[in-house]
PDB file of C-alpha atoms and ligand atoms in Angstrom:
ATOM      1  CA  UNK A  23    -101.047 -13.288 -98.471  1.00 80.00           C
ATOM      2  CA  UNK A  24     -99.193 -15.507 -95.875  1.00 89.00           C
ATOM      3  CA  UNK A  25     -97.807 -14.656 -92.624  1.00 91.00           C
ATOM      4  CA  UNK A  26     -94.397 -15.136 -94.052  1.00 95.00           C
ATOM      5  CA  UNK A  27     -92.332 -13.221 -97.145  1.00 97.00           C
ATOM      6  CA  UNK A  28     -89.632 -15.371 -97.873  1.00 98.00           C
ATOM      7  CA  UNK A  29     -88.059 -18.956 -97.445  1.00 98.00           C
ATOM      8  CA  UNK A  30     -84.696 -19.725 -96.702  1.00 98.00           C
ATOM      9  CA  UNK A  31     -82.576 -22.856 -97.741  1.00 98.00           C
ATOM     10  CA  UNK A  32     -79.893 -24.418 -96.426  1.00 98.00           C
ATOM     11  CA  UNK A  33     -78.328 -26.426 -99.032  1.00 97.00           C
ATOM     12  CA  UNK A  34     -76.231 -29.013 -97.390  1.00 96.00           C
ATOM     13  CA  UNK A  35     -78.289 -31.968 -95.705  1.00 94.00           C
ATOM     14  CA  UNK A  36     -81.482 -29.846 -96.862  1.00 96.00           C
ATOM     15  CA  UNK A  37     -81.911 -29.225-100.551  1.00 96.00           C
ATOM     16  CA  UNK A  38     -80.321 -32.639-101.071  1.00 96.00           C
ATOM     17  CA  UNK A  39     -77.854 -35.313 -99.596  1.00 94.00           C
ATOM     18  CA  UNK A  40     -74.603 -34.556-100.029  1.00 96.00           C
ATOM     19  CA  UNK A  41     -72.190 -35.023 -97.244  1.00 96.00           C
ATOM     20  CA  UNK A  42     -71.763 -38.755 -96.796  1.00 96.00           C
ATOM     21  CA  UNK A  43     -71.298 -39.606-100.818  1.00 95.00           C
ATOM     22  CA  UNK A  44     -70.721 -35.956-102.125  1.00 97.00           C
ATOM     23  CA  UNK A  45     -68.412 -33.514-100.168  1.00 98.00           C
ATOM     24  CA  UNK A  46     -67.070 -36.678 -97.804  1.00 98.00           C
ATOM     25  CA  UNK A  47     -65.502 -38.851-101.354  1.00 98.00           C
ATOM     26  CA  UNK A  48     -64.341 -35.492-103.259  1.00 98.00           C
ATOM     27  CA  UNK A  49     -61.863 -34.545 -99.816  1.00 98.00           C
ATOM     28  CA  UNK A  50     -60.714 -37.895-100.347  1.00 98.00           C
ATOM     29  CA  UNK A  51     -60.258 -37.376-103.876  1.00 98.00           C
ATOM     30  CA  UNK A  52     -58.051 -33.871-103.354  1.00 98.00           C
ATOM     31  CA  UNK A  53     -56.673 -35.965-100.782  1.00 98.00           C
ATOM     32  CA  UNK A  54     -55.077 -38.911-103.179  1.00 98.00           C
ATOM     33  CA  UNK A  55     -54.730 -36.138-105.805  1.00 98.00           C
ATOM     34  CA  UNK A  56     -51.984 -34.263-103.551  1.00 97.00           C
ATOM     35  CA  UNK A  57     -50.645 -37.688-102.880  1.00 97.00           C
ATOM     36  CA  UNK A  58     -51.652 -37.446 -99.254  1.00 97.00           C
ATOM     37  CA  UNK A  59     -52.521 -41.029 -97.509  1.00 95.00           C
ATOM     38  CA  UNK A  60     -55.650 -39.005 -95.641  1.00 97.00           C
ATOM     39  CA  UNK A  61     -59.120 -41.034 -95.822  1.00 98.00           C
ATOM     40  CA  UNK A  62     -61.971 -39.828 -94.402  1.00 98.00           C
ATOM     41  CA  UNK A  63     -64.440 -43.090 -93.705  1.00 98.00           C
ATOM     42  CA  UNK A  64     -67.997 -42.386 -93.356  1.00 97.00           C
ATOM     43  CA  UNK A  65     -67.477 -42.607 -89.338  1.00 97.00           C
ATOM     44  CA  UNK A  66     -65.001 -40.164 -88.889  1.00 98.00           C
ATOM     45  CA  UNK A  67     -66.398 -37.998 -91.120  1.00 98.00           C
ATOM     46  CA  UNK A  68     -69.472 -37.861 -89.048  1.00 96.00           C
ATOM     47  CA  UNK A  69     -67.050 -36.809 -86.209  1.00 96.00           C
ATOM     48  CA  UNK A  70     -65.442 -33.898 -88.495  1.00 98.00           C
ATOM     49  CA  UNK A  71     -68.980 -32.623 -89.276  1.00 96.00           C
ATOM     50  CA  UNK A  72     -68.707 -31.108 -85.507  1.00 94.00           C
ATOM     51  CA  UNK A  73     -67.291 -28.402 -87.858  1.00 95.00           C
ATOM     52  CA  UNK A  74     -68.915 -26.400 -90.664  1.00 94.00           C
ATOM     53  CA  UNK A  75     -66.403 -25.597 -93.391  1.00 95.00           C
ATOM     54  CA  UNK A  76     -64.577 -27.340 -95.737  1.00 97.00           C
ATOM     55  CA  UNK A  77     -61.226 -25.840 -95.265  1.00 97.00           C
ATOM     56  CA  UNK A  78     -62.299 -25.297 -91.352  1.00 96.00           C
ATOM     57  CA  UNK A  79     -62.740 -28.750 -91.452  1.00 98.00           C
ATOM     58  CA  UNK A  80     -59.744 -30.091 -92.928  1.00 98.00           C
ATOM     59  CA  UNK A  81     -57.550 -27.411 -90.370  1.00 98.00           C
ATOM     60  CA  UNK A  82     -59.644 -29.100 -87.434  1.00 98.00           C
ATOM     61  CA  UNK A  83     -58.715 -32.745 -88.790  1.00 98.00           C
ATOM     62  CA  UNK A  84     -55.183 -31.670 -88.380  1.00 98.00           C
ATOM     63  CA  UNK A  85     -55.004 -30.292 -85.761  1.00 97.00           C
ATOM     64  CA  UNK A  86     -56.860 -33.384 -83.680  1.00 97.00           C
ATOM     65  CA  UNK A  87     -56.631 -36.599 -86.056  1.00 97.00           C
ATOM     66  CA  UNK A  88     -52.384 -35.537 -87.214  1.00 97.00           C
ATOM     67  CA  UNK A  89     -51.057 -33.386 -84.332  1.00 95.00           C
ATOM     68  CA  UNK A  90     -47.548 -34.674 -86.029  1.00 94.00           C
ATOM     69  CA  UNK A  91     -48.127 -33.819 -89.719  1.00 95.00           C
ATOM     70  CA  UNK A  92     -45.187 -31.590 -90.774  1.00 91.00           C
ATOM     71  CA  UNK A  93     -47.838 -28.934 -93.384  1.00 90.00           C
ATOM     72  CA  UNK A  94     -46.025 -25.957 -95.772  1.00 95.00           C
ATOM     73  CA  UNK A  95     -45.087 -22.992 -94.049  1.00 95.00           C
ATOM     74  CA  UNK A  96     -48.120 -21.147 -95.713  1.00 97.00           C
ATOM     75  CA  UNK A  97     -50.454 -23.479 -94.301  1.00 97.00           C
ATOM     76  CA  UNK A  98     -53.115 -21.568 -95.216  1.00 97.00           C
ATOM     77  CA  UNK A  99     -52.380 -21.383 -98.912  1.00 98.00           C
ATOM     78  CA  UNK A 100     -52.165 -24.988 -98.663  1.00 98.00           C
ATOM     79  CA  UNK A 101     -55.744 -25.430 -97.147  1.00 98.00           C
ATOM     80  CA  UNK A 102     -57.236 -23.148 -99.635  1.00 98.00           C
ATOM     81  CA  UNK A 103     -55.480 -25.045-102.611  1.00 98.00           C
ATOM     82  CA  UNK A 104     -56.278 -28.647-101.160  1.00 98.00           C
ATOM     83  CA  UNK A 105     -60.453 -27.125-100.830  1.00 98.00           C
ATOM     84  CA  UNK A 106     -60.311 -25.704-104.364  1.00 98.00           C
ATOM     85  CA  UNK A 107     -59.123 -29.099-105.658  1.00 98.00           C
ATOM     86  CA  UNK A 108     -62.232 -30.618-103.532  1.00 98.00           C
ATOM     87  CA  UNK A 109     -64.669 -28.209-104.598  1.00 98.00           C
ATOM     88  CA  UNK A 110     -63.170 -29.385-108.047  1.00 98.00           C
ATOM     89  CA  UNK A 111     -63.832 -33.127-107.737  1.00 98.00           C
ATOM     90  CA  UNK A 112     -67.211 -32.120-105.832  1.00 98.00           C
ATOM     91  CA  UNK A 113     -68.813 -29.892-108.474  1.00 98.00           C
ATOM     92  CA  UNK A 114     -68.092 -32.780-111.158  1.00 97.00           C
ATOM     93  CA  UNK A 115     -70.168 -35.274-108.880  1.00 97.00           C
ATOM     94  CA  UNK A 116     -73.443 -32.676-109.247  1.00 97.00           C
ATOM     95  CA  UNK A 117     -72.574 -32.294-113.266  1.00 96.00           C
ATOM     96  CA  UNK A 118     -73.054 -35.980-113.565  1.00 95.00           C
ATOM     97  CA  UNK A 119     -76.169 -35.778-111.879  1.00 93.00           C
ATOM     98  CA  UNK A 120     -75.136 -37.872-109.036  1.00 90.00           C
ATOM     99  CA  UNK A 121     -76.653 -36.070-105.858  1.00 94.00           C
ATOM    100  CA  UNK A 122     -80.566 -35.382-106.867  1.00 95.00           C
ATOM    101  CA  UNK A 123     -82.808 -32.852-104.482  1.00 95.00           C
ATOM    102  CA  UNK A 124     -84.505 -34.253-101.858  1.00 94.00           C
ATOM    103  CA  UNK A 125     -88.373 -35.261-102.002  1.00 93.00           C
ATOM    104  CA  UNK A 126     -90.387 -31.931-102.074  1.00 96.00           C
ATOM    105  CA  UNK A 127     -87.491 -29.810-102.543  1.00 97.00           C
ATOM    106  CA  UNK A 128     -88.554 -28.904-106.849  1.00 96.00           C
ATOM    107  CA  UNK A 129     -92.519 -28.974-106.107  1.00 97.00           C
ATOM    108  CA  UNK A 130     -92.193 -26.356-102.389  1.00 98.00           C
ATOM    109  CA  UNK A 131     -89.442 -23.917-104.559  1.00 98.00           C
ATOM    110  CA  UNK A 132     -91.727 -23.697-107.726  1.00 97.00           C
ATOM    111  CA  UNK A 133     -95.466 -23.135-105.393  1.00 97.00           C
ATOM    112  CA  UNK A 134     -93.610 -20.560-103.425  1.00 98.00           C
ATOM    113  CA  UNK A 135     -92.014 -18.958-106.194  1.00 97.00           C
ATOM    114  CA  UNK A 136     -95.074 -19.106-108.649  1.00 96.00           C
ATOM    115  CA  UNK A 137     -97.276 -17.717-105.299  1.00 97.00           C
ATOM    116  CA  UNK A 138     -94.659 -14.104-104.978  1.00 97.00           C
ATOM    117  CA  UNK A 139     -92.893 -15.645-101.943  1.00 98.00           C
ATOM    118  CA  UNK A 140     -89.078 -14.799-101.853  1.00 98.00           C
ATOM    119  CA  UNK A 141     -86.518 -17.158-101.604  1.00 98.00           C
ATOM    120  CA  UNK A 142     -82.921 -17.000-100.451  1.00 98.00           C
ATOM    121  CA  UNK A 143     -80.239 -19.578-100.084  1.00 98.00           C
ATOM    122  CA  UNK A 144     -78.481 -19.053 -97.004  1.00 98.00           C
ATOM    123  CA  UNK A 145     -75.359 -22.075 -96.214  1.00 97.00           C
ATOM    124  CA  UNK A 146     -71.902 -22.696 -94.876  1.00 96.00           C
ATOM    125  CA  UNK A 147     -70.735 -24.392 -98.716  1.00 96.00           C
ATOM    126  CA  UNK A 148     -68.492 -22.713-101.235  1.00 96.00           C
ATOM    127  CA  UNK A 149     -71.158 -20.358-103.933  1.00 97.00           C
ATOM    128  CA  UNK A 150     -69.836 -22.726-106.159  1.00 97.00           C
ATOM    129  CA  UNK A 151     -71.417 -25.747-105.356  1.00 98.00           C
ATOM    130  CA  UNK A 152     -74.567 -23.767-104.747  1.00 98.00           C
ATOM    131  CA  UNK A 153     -75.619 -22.790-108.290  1.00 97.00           C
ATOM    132  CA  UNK A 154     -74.162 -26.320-110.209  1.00 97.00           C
ATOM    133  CA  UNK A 155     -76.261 -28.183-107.569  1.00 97.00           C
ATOM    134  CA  UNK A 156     -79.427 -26.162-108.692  1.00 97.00           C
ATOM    135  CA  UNK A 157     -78.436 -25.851-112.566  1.00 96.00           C
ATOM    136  CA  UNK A 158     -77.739 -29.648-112.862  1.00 95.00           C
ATOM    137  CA  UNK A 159     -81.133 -30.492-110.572  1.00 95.00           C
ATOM    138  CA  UNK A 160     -83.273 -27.668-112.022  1.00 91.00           C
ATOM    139  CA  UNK A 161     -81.896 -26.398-115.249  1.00 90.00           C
ATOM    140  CA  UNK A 162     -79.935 -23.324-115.642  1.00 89.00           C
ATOM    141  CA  UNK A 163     -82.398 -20.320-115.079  1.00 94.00           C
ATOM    142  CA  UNK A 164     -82.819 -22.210-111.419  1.00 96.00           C
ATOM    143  CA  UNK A 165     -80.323 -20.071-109.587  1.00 97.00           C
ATOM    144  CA  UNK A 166     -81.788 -16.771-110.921  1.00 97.00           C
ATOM    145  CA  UNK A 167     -84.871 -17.954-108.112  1.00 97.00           C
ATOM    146  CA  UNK A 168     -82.942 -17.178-105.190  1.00 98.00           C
ATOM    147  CA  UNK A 169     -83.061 -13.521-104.405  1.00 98.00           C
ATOM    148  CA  UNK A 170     -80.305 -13.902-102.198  1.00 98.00           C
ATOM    149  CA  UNK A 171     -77.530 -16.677-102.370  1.00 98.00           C
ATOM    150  CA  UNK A 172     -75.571 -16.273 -98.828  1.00 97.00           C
ATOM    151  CA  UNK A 173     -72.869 -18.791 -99.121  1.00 96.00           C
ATOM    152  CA  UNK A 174     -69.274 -19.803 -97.875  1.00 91.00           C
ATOM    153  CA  UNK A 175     -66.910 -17.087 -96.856  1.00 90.00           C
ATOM    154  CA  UNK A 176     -68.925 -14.353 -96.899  1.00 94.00           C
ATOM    155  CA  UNK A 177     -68.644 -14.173 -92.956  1.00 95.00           C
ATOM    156  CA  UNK A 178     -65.643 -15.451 -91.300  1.00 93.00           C
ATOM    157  CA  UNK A 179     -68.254 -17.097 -88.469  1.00 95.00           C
ATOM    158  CA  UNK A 180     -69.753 -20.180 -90.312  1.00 94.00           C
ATOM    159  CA  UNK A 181     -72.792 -21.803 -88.434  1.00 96.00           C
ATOM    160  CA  UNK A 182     -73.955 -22.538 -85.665  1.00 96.00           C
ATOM    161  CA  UNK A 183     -72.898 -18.470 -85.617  1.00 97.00           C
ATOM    162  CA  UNK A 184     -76.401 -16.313 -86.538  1.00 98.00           C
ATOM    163  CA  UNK A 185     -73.862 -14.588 -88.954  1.00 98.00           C
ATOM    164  CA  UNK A 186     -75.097 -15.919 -91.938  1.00 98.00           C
ATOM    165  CA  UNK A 187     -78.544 -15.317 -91.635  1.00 98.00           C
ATOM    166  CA  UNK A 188     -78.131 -11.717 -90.580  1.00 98.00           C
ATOM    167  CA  UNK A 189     -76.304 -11.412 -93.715  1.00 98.00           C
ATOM    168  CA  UNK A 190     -79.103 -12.868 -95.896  1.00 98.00           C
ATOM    169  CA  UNK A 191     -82.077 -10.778 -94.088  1.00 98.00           C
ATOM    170  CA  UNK A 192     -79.770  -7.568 -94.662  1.00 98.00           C
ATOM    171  CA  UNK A 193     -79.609  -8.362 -98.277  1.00 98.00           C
ATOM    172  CA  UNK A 194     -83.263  -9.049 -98.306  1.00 98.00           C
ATOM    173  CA  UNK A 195     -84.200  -5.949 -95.846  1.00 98.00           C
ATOM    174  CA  UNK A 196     -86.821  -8.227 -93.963  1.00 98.00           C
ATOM    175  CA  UNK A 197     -87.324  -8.848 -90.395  1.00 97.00           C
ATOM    176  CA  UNK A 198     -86.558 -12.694 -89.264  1.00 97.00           C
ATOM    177  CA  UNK A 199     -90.275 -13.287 -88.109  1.00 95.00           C
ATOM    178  CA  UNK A 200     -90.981 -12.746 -92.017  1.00 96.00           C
ATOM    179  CA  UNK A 201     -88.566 -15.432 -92.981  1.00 97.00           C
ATOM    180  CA  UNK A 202     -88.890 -19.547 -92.481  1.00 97.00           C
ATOM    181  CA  UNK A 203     -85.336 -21.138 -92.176  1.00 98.00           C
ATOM    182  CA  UNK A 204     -85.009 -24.472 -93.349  1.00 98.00           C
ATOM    183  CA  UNK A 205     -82.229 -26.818 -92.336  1.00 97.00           C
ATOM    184  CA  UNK A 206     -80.911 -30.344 -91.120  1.00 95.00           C
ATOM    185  CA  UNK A 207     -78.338 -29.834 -88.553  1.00 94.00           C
ATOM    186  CA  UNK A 208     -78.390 -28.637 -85.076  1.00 95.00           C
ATOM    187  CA  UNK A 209     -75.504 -26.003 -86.411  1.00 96.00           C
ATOM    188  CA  UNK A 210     -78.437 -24.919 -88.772  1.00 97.00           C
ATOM    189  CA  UNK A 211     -81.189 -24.630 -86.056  1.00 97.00           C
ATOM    190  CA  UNK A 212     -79.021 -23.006 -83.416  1.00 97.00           C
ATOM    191  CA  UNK A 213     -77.582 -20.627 -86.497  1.00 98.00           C
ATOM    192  CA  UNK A 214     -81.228 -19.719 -87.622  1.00 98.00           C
ATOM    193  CA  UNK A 215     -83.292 -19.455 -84.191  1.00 97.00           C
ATOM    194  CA  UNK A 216     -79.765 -17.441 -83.367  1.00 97.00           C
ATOM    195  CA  UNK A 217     -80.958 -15.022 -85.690  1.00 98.00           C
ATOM    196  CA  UNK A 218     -84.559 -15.018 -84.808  1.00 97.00           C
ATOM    197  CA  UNK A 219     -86.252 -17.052 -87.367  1.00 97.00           C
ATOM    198  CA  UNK A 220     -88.219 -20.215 -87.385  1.00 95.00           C
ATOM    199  CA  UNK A 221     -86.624 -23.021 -88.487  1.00 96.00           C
ATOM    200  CA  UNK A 222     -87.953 -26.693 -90.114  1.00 96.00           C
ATOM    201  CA  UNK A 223     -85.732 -29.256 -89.816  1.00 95.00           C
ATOM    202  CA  UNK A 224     -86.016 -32.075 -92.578  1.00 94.00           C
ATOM    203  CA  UNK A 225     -83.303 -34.708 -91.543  1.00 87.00           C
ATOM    204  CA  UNK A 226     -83.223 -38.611 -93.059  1.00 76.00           C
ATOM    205  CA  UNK A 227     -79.453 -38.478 -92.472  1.00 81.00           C
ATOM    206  CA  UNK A 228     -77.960 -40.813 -90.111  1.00 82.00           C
ATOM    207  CA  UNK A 229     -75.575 -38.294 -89.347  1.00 91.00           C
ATOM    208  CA  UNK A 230     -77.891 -35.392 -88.058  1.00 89.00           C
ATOM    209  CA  UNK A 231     -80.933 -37.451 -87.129  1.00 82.00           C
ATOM    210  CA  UNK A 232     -80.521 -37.926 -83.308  1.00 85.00           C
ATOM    211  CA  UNK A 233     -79.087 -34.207 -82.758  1.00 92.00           C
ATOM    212  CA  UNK A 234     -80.674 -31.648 -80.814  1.00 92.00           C
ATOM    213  CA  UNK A 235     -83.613 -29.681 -82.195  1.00 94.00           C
ATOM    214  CA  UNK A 236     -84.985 -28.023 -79.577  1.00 92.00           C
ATOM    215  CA  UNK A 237     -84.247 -24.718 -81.223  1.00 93.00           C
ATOM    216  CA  UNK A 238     -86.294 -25.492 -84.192  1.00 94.00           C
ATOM    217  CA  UNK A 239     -90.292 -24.926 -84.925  1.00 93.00           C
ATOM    218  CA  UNK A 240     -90.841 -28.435 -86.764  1.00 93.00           C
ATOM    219  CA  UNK A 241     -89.174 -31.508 -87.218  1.00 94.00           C
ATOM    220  CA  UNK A 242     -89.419 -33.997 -90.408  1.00 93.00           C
ATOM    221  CA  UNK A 243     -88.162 -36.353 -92.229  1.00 91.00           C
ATOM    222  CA  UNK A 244     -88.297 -34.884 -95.171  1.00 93.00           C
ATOM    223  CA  UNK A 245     -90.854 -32.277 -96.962  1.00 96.00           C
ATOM    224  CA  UNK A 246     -93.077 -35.045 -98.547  1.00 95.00           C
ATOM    225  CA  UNK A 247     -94.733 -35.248-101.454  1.00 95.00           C
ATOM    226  CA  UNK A 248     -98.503 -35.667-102.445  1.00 93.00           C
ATOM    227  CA  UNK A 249     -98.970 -39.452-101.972  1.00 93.00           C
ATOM    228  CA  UNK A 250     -95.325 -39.850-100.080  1.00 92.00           C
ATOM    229  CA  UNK A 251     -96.243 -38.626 -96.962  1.00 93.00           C
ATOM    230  CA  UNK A 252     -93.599 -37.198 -94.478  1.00 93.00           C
ATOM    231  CA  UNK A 253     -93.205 -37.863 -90.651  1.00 90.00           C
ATOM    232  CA  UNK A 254     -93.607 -35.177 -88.148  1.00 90.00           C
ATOM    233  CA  UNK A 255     -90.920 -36.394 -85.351  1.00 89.00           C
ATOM    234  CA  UNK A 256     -91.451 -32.780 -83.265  1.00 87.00           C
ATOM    235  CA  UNK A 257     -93.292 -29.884 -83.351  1.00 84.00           C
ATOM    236  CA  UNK A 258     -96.825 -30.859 -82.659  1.00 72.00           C
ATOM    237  CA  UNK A 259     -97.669 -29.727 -86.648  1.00 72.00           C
ATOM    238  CA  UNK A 260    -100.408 -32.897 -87.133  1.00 76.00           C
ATOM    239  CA  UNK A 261    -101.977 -33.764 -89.769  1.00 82.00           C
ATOM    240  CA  UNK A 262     -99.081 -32.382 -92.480  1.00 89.00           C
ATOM    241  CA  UNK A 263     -99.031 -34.572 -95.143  1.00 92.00           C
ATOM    242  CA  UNK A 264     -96.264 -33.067 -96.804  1.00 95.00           C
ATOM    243  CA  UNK A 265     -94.535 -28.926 -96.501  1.00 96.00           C
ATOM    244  CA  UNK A 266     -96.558 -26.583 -99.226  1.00 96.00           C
ATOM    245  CA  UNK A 267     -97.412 -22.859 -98.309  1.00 97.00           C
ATOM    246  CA  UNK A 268    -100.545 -24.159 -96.858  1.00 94.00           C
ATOM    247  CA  UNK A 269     -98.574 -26.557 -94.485  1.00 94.00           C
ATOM    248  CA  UNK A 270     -96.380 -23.408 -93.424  1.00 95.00           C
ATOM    249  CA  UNK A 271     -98.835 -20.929 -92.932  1.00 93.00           C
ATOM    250  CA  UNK A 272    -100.141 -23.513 -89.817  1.00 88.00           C
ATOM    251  CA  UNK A 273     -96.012 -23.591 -89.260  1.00 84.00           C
ATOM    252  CA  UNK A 274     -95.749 -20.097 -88.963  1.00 84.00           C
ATOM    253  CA  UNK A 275     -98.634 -19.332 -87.000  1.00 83.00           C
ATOM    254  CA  UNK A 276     -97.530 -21.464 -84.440  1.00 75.00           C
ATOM    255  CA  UNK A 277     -93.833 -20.310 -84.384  1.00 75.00           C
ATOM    256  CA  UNK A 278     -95.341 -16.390 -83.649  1.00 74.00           C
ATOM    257  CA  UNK A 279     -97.261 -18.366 -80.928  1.00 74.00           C
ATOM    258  CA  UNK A 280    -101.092 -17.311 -82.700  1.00 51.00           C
ATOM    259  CA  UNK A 281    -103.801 -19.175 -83.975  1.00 41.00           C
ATOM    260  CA  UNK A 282    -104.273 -21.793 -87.029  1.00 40.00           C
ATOM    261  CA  UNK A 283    -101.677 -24.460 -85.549  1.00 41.00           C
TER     262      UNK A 283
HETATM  263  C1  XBP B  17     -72.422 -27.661 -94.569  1.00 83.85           C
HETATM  264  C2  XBP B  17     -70.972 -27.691 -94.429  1.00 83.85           C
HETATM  265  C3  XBP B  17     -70.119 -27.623 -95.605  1.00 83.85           C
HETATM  266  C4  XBP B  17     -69.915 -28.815 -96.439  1.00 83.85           C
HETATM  267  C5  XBP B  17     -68.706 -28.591 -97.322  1.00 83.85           C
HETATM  268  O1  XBP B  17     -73.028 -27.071 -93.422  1.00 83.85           O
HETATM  269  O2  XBP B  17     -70.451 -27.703 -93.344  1.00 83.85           O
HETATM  270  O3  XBP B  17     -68.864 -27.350 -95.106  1.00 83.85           O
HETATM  271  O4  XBP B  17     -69.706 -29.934 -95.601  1.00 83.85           O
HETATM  272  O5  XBP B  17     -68.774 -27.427 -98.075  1.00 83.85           O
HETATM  273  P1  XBP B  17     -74.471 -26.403 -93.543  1.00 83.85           P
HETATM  274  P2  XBP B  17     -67.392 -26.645 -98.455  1.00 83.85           P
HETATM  275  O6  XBP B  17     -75.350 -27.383 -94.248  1.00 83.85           O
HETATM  276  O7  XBP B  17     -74.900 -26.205 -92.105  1.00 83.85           O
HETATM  277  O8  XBP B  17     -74.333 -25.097 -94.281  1.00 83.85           O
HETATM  278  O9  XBP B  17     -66.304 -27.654 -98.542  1.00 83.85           O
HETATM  279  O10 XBP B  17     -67.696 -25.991 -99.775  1.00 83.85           O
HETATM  280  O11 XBP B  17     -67.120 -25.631 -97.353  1.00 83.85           O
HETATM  281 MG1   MG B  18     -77.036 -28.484 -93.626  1.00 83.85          MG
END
């Protein structure tokens, strides 16, 4: 028995890499496929990452980066069309194998699952790229280990709104002080701790790694592995050498402010 039921996963930034060489290229792909000159460099993508969304984010670059770009008079349609094409080019990255989980990711999901602990997916991506992530990294039965896959549209406020995660601990019928959150992004933390649970940050990416965590429990680099240790950069959790249930029992306990941390 641990002091937490479940485990939640974001997927972007979390379960693996996949913003700089994975969502960031396919845009550009739907971009040049619609025979639109739009090319988003690794720098200003980092700026359009202030929004969560793929077809949020390709409204907010037009609205700020081409004020002057004459769209379709269903400019929604065209969003929607433009995003399927990207989800398109992105889902065929993951079937080549091209975006692999992060460290930890495979060993955590199959302890926690093989120990009775629940586990949810809860994210701001299209359901799409969800389960061809997970059936490409861990074969096809993978996505039948989530109990609860809360992705994309299913409430209009994307993170940093709690939305989400209220969504996901409805479907689940738990409390969020029975749930861990784990996430990358400070639209992650603040969407998480918005909804009451404790929240591990992993982040290695350059484009998260100096946000603000305060919201979140504990701060890594990544999960680790036995033998690849990972780096506690805040939380006070010493002596982790990498996340298994053990690691987040101690996590736990500290985030309901008792002992064993
Ligand atoms: C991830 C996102 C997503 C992806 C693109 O945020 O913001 O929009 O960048 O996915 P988080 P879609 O990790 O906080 O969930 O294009 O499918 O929306
Ligand atoms: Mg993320």
């Amino acid at each position: 028995m641990y002091g937490f039921e479940a485990l939640l996963f974001d997927v972007d930034g979390t379960l693996a890499d996949t913003e700089r060489d994975g969502h960031r290229p396919a845009f550009n792909a739907a971009f040049a496929e619609a025979g639109l000159d739009w090319e988003w460099d690794p720098s200003l993508y980092g700026e359009l990452l202030a929004v969560t969304g793929g077809k949020e984010r390709i409204r907010y670059y037009l609205e700020h980066w081409r004020p002057d770009w004459r769209g379709p008079a269903d400019l929604d349609g065209f969003i929607a069309d433009l995003h399927r094409s990207k989800t398109r080019h992105f889902v065929a990255m993951l079937r080549e194998g091209r975006i692999p989980l992060r460290p930890g990711v495979l060993r955590l999901l199959r302890e926690a699952r093989e120990a009775g602990v629940r586990l949810g997916i809860v994210t701001t991506t299209t359901p799409e790229n969800v389960t061809v992530l997970l059936e490409s990294c861990g074969g096809p039965g993978m996505v039948g280990w989530f109990e609860v896959i809360a992705a994309g549209d299913v409430v209009p406020r994307k993170k940093p709104a709690p939305d989400i995660y209220l969504w996901a601990l409805d479907r689940l019928a738990l409390p969020p002080g029975a749930c861990i959150a784990f996430e990358d992004s400070d639209h992650g933390v603040r969407s998480a701790a918005g909804a009451g649970l404790a929240a591990i940050v992993v982040t290695e990416s350059a484009y998260t790694a100096g946000q603000d965590f305060s919201g979140a429990t504990v701060v890594l680099d990544q999960l680790g592995e036995p033998g690849r240790p990972c780096k506690v950069l805040a939380g006070g959790a010493s002596g982790i050498e990498y996340i298994d249930l053990a690691a987040l029992e101690r996590v736990s306990a500290r985030a309901r402010g008792g002992a064993g941390s």
